Amino acid sequence: MAEPQQAPRVLIADPDRWSAELLAELVRKARCDANLKVLADSNAVLEQCVDGWPDLLIVDYGLPGIGGLELLREVRRQRRHPPVPFFLLTDRVDAASVRAALPLAPTAYLAKPFNTEDLLKRLRNLLLEPGEEIACPLPAVDTTRELDDYLSEARDGSAGAPLLTEVLEALELALNAHQRDLADLEPLFRRDPQLTGQLIAAANSAARHVGSACQTLPQALSRLGAKYSLNLALGLALQRSVSLGDPLLLPHGERIWQQSQRTAETARWLAQCLEGDAERCYTAGLLHLLGDLAVLRSIQAWRDSGGRALVDGEVEVALRKHGAPYGSALRTRWRLPLELRQLIAAAFQLGGGVHSRDGLILHIARLVAELPEGADARPLARHKAARMLGLDASVLASLPSVMPG
């Protein structure tokens, strides 16, 4: 095996946070020890290069400041040999834009949304010597630190939920598809809470925000487009590669995924009956236990990096204490629309004041989803939320026993 070269220095410059995070994940996938910087404008790039050029620049054509093309021109003026590797990413694929870039000899001129597998192959070819393999072990956990302390410290940087296995398998198949449209993508993504939430957040990012905020997956997919949505989903799948392998975690993950789906489907069904916003209620129901899934993933990461074995009852305690704070931190960090966050909160607590119809529906849907399978939902007609909705026992009795997919 070849001796590893020194860890390469890589600069990513893209004003779109979600695209930048995807690029960073691909670089880490190609070369896990890369010295990586993510920047949002060309001036920051030039400042980083004062003391020496990086081993690779990955730059968006529309970068604020002098722009990606002018930044490439500035790099080529240095006449360094060999030239600094420079990947120019762009949604400008017209002949004039291509002709303007080619004389500057970009290492790669890649159209957005890019093919993640192709870009990953290019990165590996550039950042690794032939036959070279880099092993990057997980950071060791302080084994004297208890799980509760670890979870408290990890909350604000949590990567969120593990990827639902069936969605990962479908995404892998999608890599080989020549064409995907929105009708294909919606059923593929809508069962995974985190993917739904992050696509909504990406659609509402400053780089793409036009008009009112997206609050549902169909709205987000429409704004992002099929190619970008699939591109983003594939990148998010790389970030969420941790699976629940601990035998004490897996049953909780399966239960929470099923409960999230049941809440979402129940909320949508009730909204259709009660003239609520069915798709918005579905989205809030799907996302309401995202924090619990994020806690499970963090516990698995703790175990994988050397944390002690779990004991019976410990996971339940961790979920009760950390689930809600983890969920709130994720939704805030992604900057989900305030109205959607308030609707998710209504699933747990109504509080005082005026209650929206959709909030009342979410609250009842959560209560229904928490009932044991086959239990009679009619007694919930006496609940405050049901009375405010005018929801009688006959409607609750007609809830579908098997929710539609």
Short mmCIF file of C-alpha atoms in Angstrom, two decimals:
data_model
loop_
_atom_site.label_atom_id
_atom_site.label_comp_id
_atom_site.label_asym_id
_atom_site.label_seq_id
_atom_site.Cartn_x
_atom_site.Cartn_y
_atom_site.Cartn_z
CA MET A 1 0.00 0.00 0.00
CA ALA A 2 1.27 3.49 -0.85
CA GLU A 3 2.31 5.77 1.98
CA PRO A 4 -0.43 8.36 2.69
CA GLN A 5 0.32 11.85 1.48
CA GLN A 6 -0.07 14.84 3.76
CA ALA A 7 -3.72 15.71 4.41
CA PRO A 8 -4.84 17.96 1.53
CA ARG A 9 -6.15 21.48 2.08
CA VAL A 10 -9.51 22.03 0.36
CA LEU A 11 -11.54 25.25 0.08
CA ILE A 12 -15.25 25.12 -0.79
CA ALA A 13 -16.89 28.42 -1.76
CA ASP A 14 -20.64 28.31 -2.32
CA PRO A 15 -23.27 30.78 -1.03
CA ASP A 16 -25.92 28.04 -0.87
CA ARG A 17 -25.52 26.45 2.56
CA TRP A 18 -27.11 23.18 1.53
CA SER A 19 -24.98 22.80 -1.57
CA ALA A 20 -21.86 23.67 0.44
CA GLU A 21 -22.67 21.04 3.06
CA LEU A 22 -23.18 18.42 0.36
CA LEU A 23 -19.81 19.31 -1.21
CA ALA A 24 -18.11 19.13 2.18
CA GLU A 25 -19.57 15.70 2.82
CA LEU A 26 -18.35 14.46 -0.56
CA VAL A 27 -14.84 15.75 0.15
CA ARG A 28 -14.85 13.98 3.52
CA LYS A 29 -16.12 10.83 1.84
CA ALA A 30 -13.27 11.00 -0.68
CA ARG A 31 -10.57 11.96 1.81
CA CYS A 32 -11.70 11.81 5.44
CA ASP A 33 -8.62 13.62 6.80
CA ALA A 34 -8.91 16.62 4.45
CA ASN A 35 -8.24 20.05 5.96
CA LEU A 36 -11.52 21.58 4.89
CA LYS A 37 -12.78 25.18 4.88
CA VAL A 38 -16.25 26.24 3.73
CA LEU A 39 -16.57 29.89 2.66
CA ALA A 40 -19.41 32.04 1.33
CA ASP A 41 -17.70 34.74 -0.79
CA SER A 42 -14.67 35.29 -2.99
CA ASN A 43 -12.98 37.79 -0.66
CA ALA A 44 -12.87 35.14 2.06
CA VAL A 45 -11.28 32.73 -0.43
CA LEU A 46 -8.55 35.21 -1.37
CA GLU A 47 -7.83 35.89 2.32
CA GLN A 48 -7.43 32.16 2.93
CA CYS A 49 -4.96 31.94 0.03
CA VAL A 50 -2.63 34.74 1.16
CA ASP A 51 -0.29 32.28 2.86
CA GLY A 52 -0.45 29.67 0.12
CA TRP A 53 -2.79 28.02 -2.35
CA PRO A 54 -4.87 25.03 -1.30
CA ASP A 55 -4.68 21.60 -2.90
CA LEU A 56 -8.18 22.07 -4.33
CA LEU A 57 -10.68 24.90 -4.81
CA ILE A 58 -14.36 24.04 -5.35
CA VAL A 59 -16.17 27.25 -6.29
CA ASP A 60 -19.67 28.27 -7.37
CA TYR A 61 -19.81 30.39 -10.55
CA GLY A 62 -22.15 32.90 -8.88
CA LEU A 63 -20.03 33.36 -5.75
CA PRO A 64 -20.60 36.80 -4.12
CA GLY A 65 -17.76 39.24 -4.65
CA ILE A 66 -15.77 38.97 -7.85
CA GLY A 67 -17.54 35.72 -8.73
CA GLY A 68 -16.33 32.20 -9.41
CA LEU A 69 -15.12 32.87 -12.95
CA GLU A 70 -13.04 35.91 -11.94
CA LEU A 71 -11.69 33.98 -8.97
CA LEU A 72 -10.55 31.26 -11.39
CA ARG A 73 -8.94 33.97 -13.55
CA GLU A 74 -7.09 35.34 -10.48
CA VAL A 75 -5.84 31.86 -9.59
CA ARG A 76 -4.58 31.26 -13.12
CA ARG A 77 -2.75 34.62 -13.12
CA GLN A 78 -0.41 33.14 -10.52
CA ARG A 79 0.98 30.82 -13.20
CA ARG A 80 1.67 28.14 -10.66
CA HIS A 81 3.02 24.83 -11.94
CA PRO A 82 1.25 22.52 -11.75
CA PRO A 83 -1.91 24.68 -11.83
CA VAL A 84 -4.03 24.81 -8.69
CA PRO A 85 -6.88 22.28 -9.11
CA PHE A 86 -10.10 24.29 -9.49
CA PHE A 87 -13.63 22.81 -9.81
CA LEU A 88 -16.09 25.41 -11.13
CA LEU A 89 -19.71 24.56 -10.30
CA THR A 90 -22.45 26.32 -12.20
CA ASP A 91 -26.02 26.26 -13.43
CA ARG A 92 -24.79 28.14 -16.54
CA VAL A 93 -24.46 25.48 -19.22
CA ASP A 94 -25.03 27.74 -22.25
CA ALA A 95 -22.32 27.81 -24.91
CA ALA A 96 -21.21 31.38 -24.10
CA SER A 97 -20.59 30.59 -20.41
CA VAL A 98 -18.67 27.42 -21.25
CA ARG A 99 -16.53 29.31 -23.83
CA ALA A 100 -15.74 31.99 -21.23
CA ALA A 101 -14.45 29.41 -18.75
CA LEU A 102 -12.51 27.02 -20.98
CA PRO A 103 -9.50 29.30 -21.71
CA LEU A 104 -8.93 29.48 -17.93
CA ALA A 105 -8.59 25.69 -17.81
CA PRO A 106 -10.81 24.73 -14.87
CA THR A 107 -9.95 21.24 -13.67
CA ALA A 108 -13.68 20.49 -13.92
CA TYR A 109 -16.65 22.52 -15.16
CA LEU A 110 -19.62 20.84 -13.47
CA ALA A 111 -23.26 21.68 -14.05
CA LYS A 112 -25.54 21.98 -11.03
CA PRO A 113 -27.14 19.84 -9.82
CA PHE A 114 -24.08 17.65 -10.20
CA ASN A 115 -23.84 13.88 -10.31
CA THR A 116 -22.62 12.98 -6.82
CA GLU A 117 -21.06 9.68 -7.87
CA ASP A 118 -19.13 11.35 -10.70
CA LEU A 119 -17.94 14.16 -8.43
CA LEU A 120 -16.93 11.69 -5.71
CA LYS A 121 -14.86 9.75 -8.27
CA ARG A 122 -13.14 12.97 -9.43
CA LEU A 123 -12.36 13.93 -5.84
CA ARG A 124 -10.86 10.55 -5.05
CA ASN A 125 -8.72 10.65 -8.17
CA LEU A 126 -7.41 14.08 -7.23
CA LEU A 127 -7.00 13.71 -3.46
CA LEU A 128 -5.68 10.15 -3.28
CA GLU A 129 -2.60 8.59 -4.82
CA PRO A 130 -3.22 5.41 -6.84
CA GLY A 131 -3.71 2.55 -4.42
CA GLU A 132 -3.75 4.86 -1.41
CA GLU A 133 -6.22 4.25 1.41
CA ILE A 134 -6.86 6.59 4.32
CA ALA A 135 -8.30 5.24 7.54
CA CYS A 136 -9.89 7.85 9.80
CA PRO A 137 -11.03 6.31 13.08
CA LEU A 138 -13.95 7.78 14.95
CA PRO A 139 -12.92 10.23 17.66
CA ALA A 140 -12.58 8.39 20.93
CA VAL A 141 -15.13 9.04 23.64
CA ASP A 142 -14.01 9.89 27.16
CA THR A 143 -15.12 6.65 28.79
CA THR A 144 -15.33 8.36 32.17
CA ARG A 145 -18.04 10.67 30.83
CA GLU A 146 -21.61 9.49 31.25
CA LEU A 147 -24.10 9.23 28.39
CA ASP A 148 -26.26 12.05 29.72
CA ASP A 149 -23.32 14.47 29.66
CA TYR A 150 -22.40 13.38 26.13
CA LEU A 151 -25.95 13.94 24.87
CA SER A 152 -26.14 17.38 26.47
CA GLU A 153 -22.89 18.44 24.79
CA ALA A 154 -23.76 16.88 21.40
CA ARG A 155 -27.23 18.45 21.06
CA ASP A 156 -26.41 21.65 19.19
CA GLY A 157 -24.17 19.86 16.69
CA SER A 158 -26.36 16.79 16.24
CA ALA A 159 -26.52 15.45 12.69
CA GLY A 160 -30.10 14.36 13.27
CA ALA A 161 -31.81 11.08 12.55
CA PRO A 162 -30.34 7.98 10.93
CA LEU A 163 -31.56 7.39 7.38
CA LEU A 164 -34.59 5.16 6.98
CA THR A 165 -33.27 1.97 5.37
CA GLU A 166 -35.91 1.75 2.67
CA VAL A 167 -35.19 5.34 1.59
CA LEU A 168 -31.44 4.66 1.41
CA GLU A 169 -32.09 1.62 -0.81
CA ALA A 170 -34.37 3.66 -3.08
CA LEU A 171 -31.80 6.45 -3.34
CA GLU A 172 -29.14 3.97 -4.38
CA LEU A 173 -31.45 2.75 -7.15
CA ALA A 174 -32.11 6.35 -8.17
CA LEU A 175 -28.41 6.83 -8.88
CA ASN A 176 -28.78 4.57 -11.89
CA ALA A 177 -31.92 6.23 -13.22
CA HIS A 178 -31.51 8.54 -16.20
CA GLN A 179 -34.54 10.64 -15.35
CA ARG A 180 -36.51 11.38 -12.19
CA ASP A 181 -39.52 13.66 -11.94
CA LEU A 182 -41.32 15.08 -8.95
CA ALA A 183 -44.00 12.37 -9.05
CA ASP A 184 -41.24 9.78 -8.50
CA LEU A 185 -39.49 11.68 -5.73
CA GLU A 186 -42.38 12.54 -3.43
CA PRO A 187 -43.32 8.97 -2.40
CA LEU A 188 -39.60 8.18 -2.19
CA PHE A 189 -38.87 10.97 0.32
CA ARG A 190 -42.10 11.46 2.25
CA ARG A 191 -41.61 8.56 4.68
CA ASP A 192 -38.32 9.91 6.03
CA PRO A 193 -38.77 12.71 8.61
CA GLN A 194 -35.34 14.29 8.38
CA LEU A 195 -35.18 14.24 4.59
CA THR A 196 -38.57 15.96 4.49
CA GLY A 197 -37.47 18.60 6.99
CA GLN A 198 -34.16 19.34 5.31
CA LEU A 199 -35.64 19.60 1.83
CA ILE A 200 -38.16 22.12 3.18
CA ALA A 201 -35.32 24.03 4.84
CA ALA A 202 -33.27 23.99 1.62
CA ALA A 203 -36.23 25.31 -0.37
CA ASN A 204 -36.53 28.19 2.09
CA SER A 205 -32.81 29.06 2.10
CA ALA A 206 -31.82 32.59 1.19
CA ALA A 207 -30.43 31.43 -2.14
CA ARG A 208 -33.80 30.09 -3.26
CA HIS A 209 -36.41 31.89 -1.18
CA VAL A 210 -39.08 33.50 -3.33
CA GLY A 211 -42.62 34.19 -2.23
CA SER A 212 -44.15 32.54 0.83
CA ALA A 213 -42.28 29.93 2.85
CA CYS A 214 -42.56 26.25 1.89
CA GLN A 215 -44.14 24.18 4.67
CA THR A 216 -44.73 20.86 2.90
CA LEU A 217 -42.67 18.41 0.89
CA PRO A 218 -44.59 18.95 -2.39
CA GLN A 219 -44.01 22.70 -2.10
CA ALA A 220 -40.30 22.15 -1.44
CA LEU A 221 -39.86 19.71 -4.32
CA SER A 222 -41.62 22.09 -6.68
CA ARG A 223 -39.30 24.95 -5.74
CA LEU A 224 -36.09 22.89 -5.77
CA GLY A 225 -36.84 20.85 -8.88
CA ALA A 226 -36.38 17.12 -9.35
CA LYS A 227 -32.66 17.11 -10.14
CA TYR A 228 -31.59 19.36 -7.27
CA SER A 229 -33.88 17.53 -4.81
CA LEU A 230 -32.39 14.16 -5.69
CA ASN A 231 -28.87 15.64 -5.62
CA LEU A 232 -29.45 17.07 -2.16
CA ALA A 233 -31.06 13.86 -0.88
CA LEU A 234 -28.11 11.78 -2.01
CA GLY A 235 -25.74 14.11 -0.19
CA LEU A 236 -27.84 13.99 2.97
CA ALA A 237 -27.77 10.20 2.78
CA LEU A 238 -23.96 10.33 2.97
CA GLN A 239 -24.16 12.49 6.09
CA ARG A 240 -26.59 10.10 7.77
CA SER A 241 -24.77 6.84 7.20
CA VAL A 242 -24.83 5.86 10.88
CA SER A 243 -27.33 3.03 11.40
CA LEU A 244 -28.86 1.83 14.64
CA GLY A 245 -26.89 -1.33 15.37
CA ASP A 246 -27.14 -1.52 19.14
CA PRO A 247 -29.85 -4.07 20.09
CA LEU A 248 -31.26 -1.69 22.69
CA LEU A 249 -31.63 1.13 20.15
CA LEU A 250 -33.11 -0.57 17.10
CA PRO A 251 -36.55 -1.35 18.60
CA HIS A 252 -36.90 2.26 19.70
CA GLY A 253 -36.00 3.48 16.22
CA GLU A 254 -38.57 1.23 14.58
CA ARG A 255 -41.24 2.30 17.08
CA ILE A 256 -40.53 6.02 16.62
CA TRP A 257 -40.51 5.79 12.81
CA GLN A 258 -43.83 3.94 12.88
CA GLN A 259 -45.34 6.39 15.36
CA SER A 260 -44.19 9.36 13.26
CA GLN A 261 -45.77 7.84 10.16
CA ARG A 262 -48.99 6.99 11.96
CA THR A 263 -49.27 10.51 13.42
CA ALA A 264 -48.67 12.00 9.97
CA GLU A 265 -51.24 9.81 8.23
CA THR A 266 -53.81 10.32 11.01
CA ALA A 267 -53.30 14.08 10.91
CA ARG A 268 -53.76 14.14 7.15
CA TRP A 269 -56.92 12.00 7.35
CA LEU A 270 -58.44 14.17 10.09
CA ALA A 271 -57.54 17.35 8.19
CA GLN A 272 -59.32 16.04 5.13
CA CYS A 273 -62.40 15.36 7.27
CA LEU A 274 -62.26 18.69 9.10
CA GLU A 275 -61.22 21.06 6.29
CA GLY A 276 -57.69 21.54 7.59
CA ASP A 277 -54.49 21.76 5.57
CA ALA A 278 -53.93 18.04 5.01
CA GLU A 279 -50.40 18.18 3.57
CA ARG A 280 -49.16 20.64 6.18
CA CYS A 281 -50.61 18.49 8.96
CA TYR A 282 -48.92 15.44 7.46
CA THR A 283 -45.55 17.22 7.44
CA ALA A 284 -45.82 18.36 11.06
CA GLY A 285 -46.86 14.88 12.15
CA LEU A 286 -43.92 13.31 10.36
CA LEU A 287 -41.44 15.72 11.96
CA HIS A 288 -42.74 15.79 15.52
CA LEU A 289 -40.46 12.98 16.83
CA LEU A 290 -37.39 13.93 14.82
CA GLY A 291 -35.56 14.85 18.03
CA ASP A 292 -36.07 11.35 19.45
CA LEU A 293 -34.51 9.82 16.33
CA ALA A 294 -31.61 12.27 16.59
CA VAL A 295 -31.02 11.19 20.19
CA LEU A 296 -30.91 7.53 19.13
CA ARG A 297 -28.36 8.32 16.44
CA SER A 298 -26.21 10.25 18.90
CA ILE A 299 -26.30 7.34 21.35
CA GLN A 300 -25.22 4.99 18.55
CA ALA A 301 -22.34 7.34 17.68
CA TRP A 302 -21.33 7.34 21.36
CA ARG A 303 -21.33 3.55 21.39
CA ASP A 304 -19.44 3.29 18.09
CA SER A 305 -16.67 5.54 19.36
CA GLY A 306 -16.04 3.63 22.59
CA GLY A 307 -18.92 4.44 24.94
CA ARG A 308 -19.83 1.71 27.43
CA ALA A 309 -22.63 -0.80 26.91
CA LEU A 310 -26.17 0.44 27.47
CA VAL A 311 -28.34 -0.90 30.29
CA ASP A 312 -32.08 -1.59 30.31
CA GLY A 313 -34.18 1.54 30.74
CA GLU A 314 -31.33 3.94 29.93
CA VAL A 315 -32.55 4.69 26.41
CA GLU A 316 -36.07 5.52 27.64
CA VAL A 317 -34.64 7.98 30.16
CA ALA A 318 -32.48 9.62 27.50
CA LEU A 319 -35.42 10.00 25.11
CA ARG A 320 -37.63 11.59 27.77
CA LYS A 321 -34.94 14.09 28.75
CA HIS A 322 -33.30 14.91 25.41
CA GLY A 323 -35.84 14.19 22.66
CA ALA A 324 -37.66 17.53 22.76
CA PRO A 325 -34.49 19.70 23.09
CA TYR A 326 -32.82 17.84 20.21
CA GLY A 327 -35.88 18.33 18.00
CA SER A 328 -36.11 22.03 18.83
CA ALA A 329 -32.40 22.54 18.16
CA LEU A 330 -32.62 20.85 14.74
CA ARG A 331 -35.71 22.77 13.62
CA THR A 332 -34.14 26.06 14.72
CA ARG A 333 -30.78 25.33 13.09
CA TRP A 334 -32.49 24.45 9.80
CA ARG A 335 -34.60 27.61 10.09
CA LEU A 336 -37.84 25.84 9.36
CA PRO A 337 -40.76 28.28 9.01
CA LEU A 338 -42.03 29.50 12.38
CA GLU A 339 -45.59 28.46 11.50
CA LEU A 340 -44.47 24.88 10.89
CA ARG A 341 -42.48 24.81 14.14
CA GLN A 342 -45.53 26.06 16.05
CA LEU A 343 -47.66 23.37 14.46
CA ILE A 344 -45.16 20.68 15.47
CA ALA A 345 -45.17 22.05 19.03
CA ALA A 346 -48.98 21.81 19.12
CA ALA A 347 -48.68 18.03 18.75
CA PHE A 348 -47.34 17.94 22.32
CA GLN A 349 -48.88 20.90 24.09
CA LEU A 350 -51.76 23.23 23.25
CA GLY A 351 -51.06 25.88 25.86
CA GLY A 352 -53.35 28.85 26.33
CA GLY A 353 -54.81 31.34 23.91
CA VAL A 354 -56.26 30.79 20.46
CA HIS A 355 -55.69 27.38 18.88
CA SER A 356 -55.52 26.85 15.14
CA ARG A 357 -57.57 24.11 13.54
CA ASP A 358 -54.42 22.42 12.27
CA GLY A 359 -52.81 22.58 15.73
CA LEU A 360 -55.82 20.88 17.32
CA ILE A 361 -55.75 18.23 14.61
CA LEU A 362 -52.05 17.55 15.25
CA HIS A 363 -52.67 17.17 18.96
CA ILE A 364 -55.43 14.61 18.46
CA ALA A 365 -53.41 12.77 15.80
CA ARG A 366 -50.53 12.32 18.24
CA LEU A 367 -52.86 10.97 20.90
CA VAL A 368 -54.36 8.51 18.40
CA ALA A 369 -50.92 7.37 17.28
CA GLU A 370 -49.89 6.67 20.86
CA LEU A 371 -52.83 4.33 21.44
CA PRO A 372 -52.02 0.61 21.44
CA GLU A 373 -52.70 -1.05 18.09
CA GLY A 374 -56.38 -1.88 17.76
CA ALA A 375 -57.41 0.32 20.73
CA ASP A 376 -60.70 2.22 20.59
CA ALA A 377 -60.09 5.88 19.73
CA ARG A 378 -63.64 7.03 20.55
CA PRO A 379 -62.88 8.07 24.17
CA LEU A 380 -60.62 10.80 22.76
CA ALA A 381 -63.82 12.62 21.72
CA ARG A 382 -63.93 13.87 25.32
CA HIS A 383 -60.51 15.52 24.99
CA LYS A 384 -60.40 19.33 24.94
CA ALA A 385 -58.93 19.44 21.41
CA ALA A 386 -61.61 17.11 20.04
CA ARG A 387 -64.38 19.19 21.62
CA MET A 388 -62.94 22.40 20.20
CA LEU A 389 -62.86 20.78 16.75
CA GLY A 390 -66.39 19.43 17.09
CA LEU A 391 -64.87 15.98 16.53
CA ASP A 392 -67.34 13.35 17.69
CA ALA A 393 -66.82 9.70 18.51
CA SER A 394 -68.28 8.49 15.21
CA VAL A 395 -65.45 10.15 13.23
CA LEU A 396 -62.81 8.69 15.56
CA ALA A 397 -64.45 5.27 15.20
CA SER A 398 -64.01 5.47 11.43
CA LEU A 399 -60.26 6.13 11.53
CA PRO A 400 -58.62 3.75 9.04
CA SER A 401 -57.07 0.81 10.86
CA VAL A 402 -54.31 0.68 8.24
CA MET A 403 -53.16 4.11 7.24
CA PRO A 404 -52.64 4.77 3.51
CA GLY A 405 -48.99 4.92 2.29
#
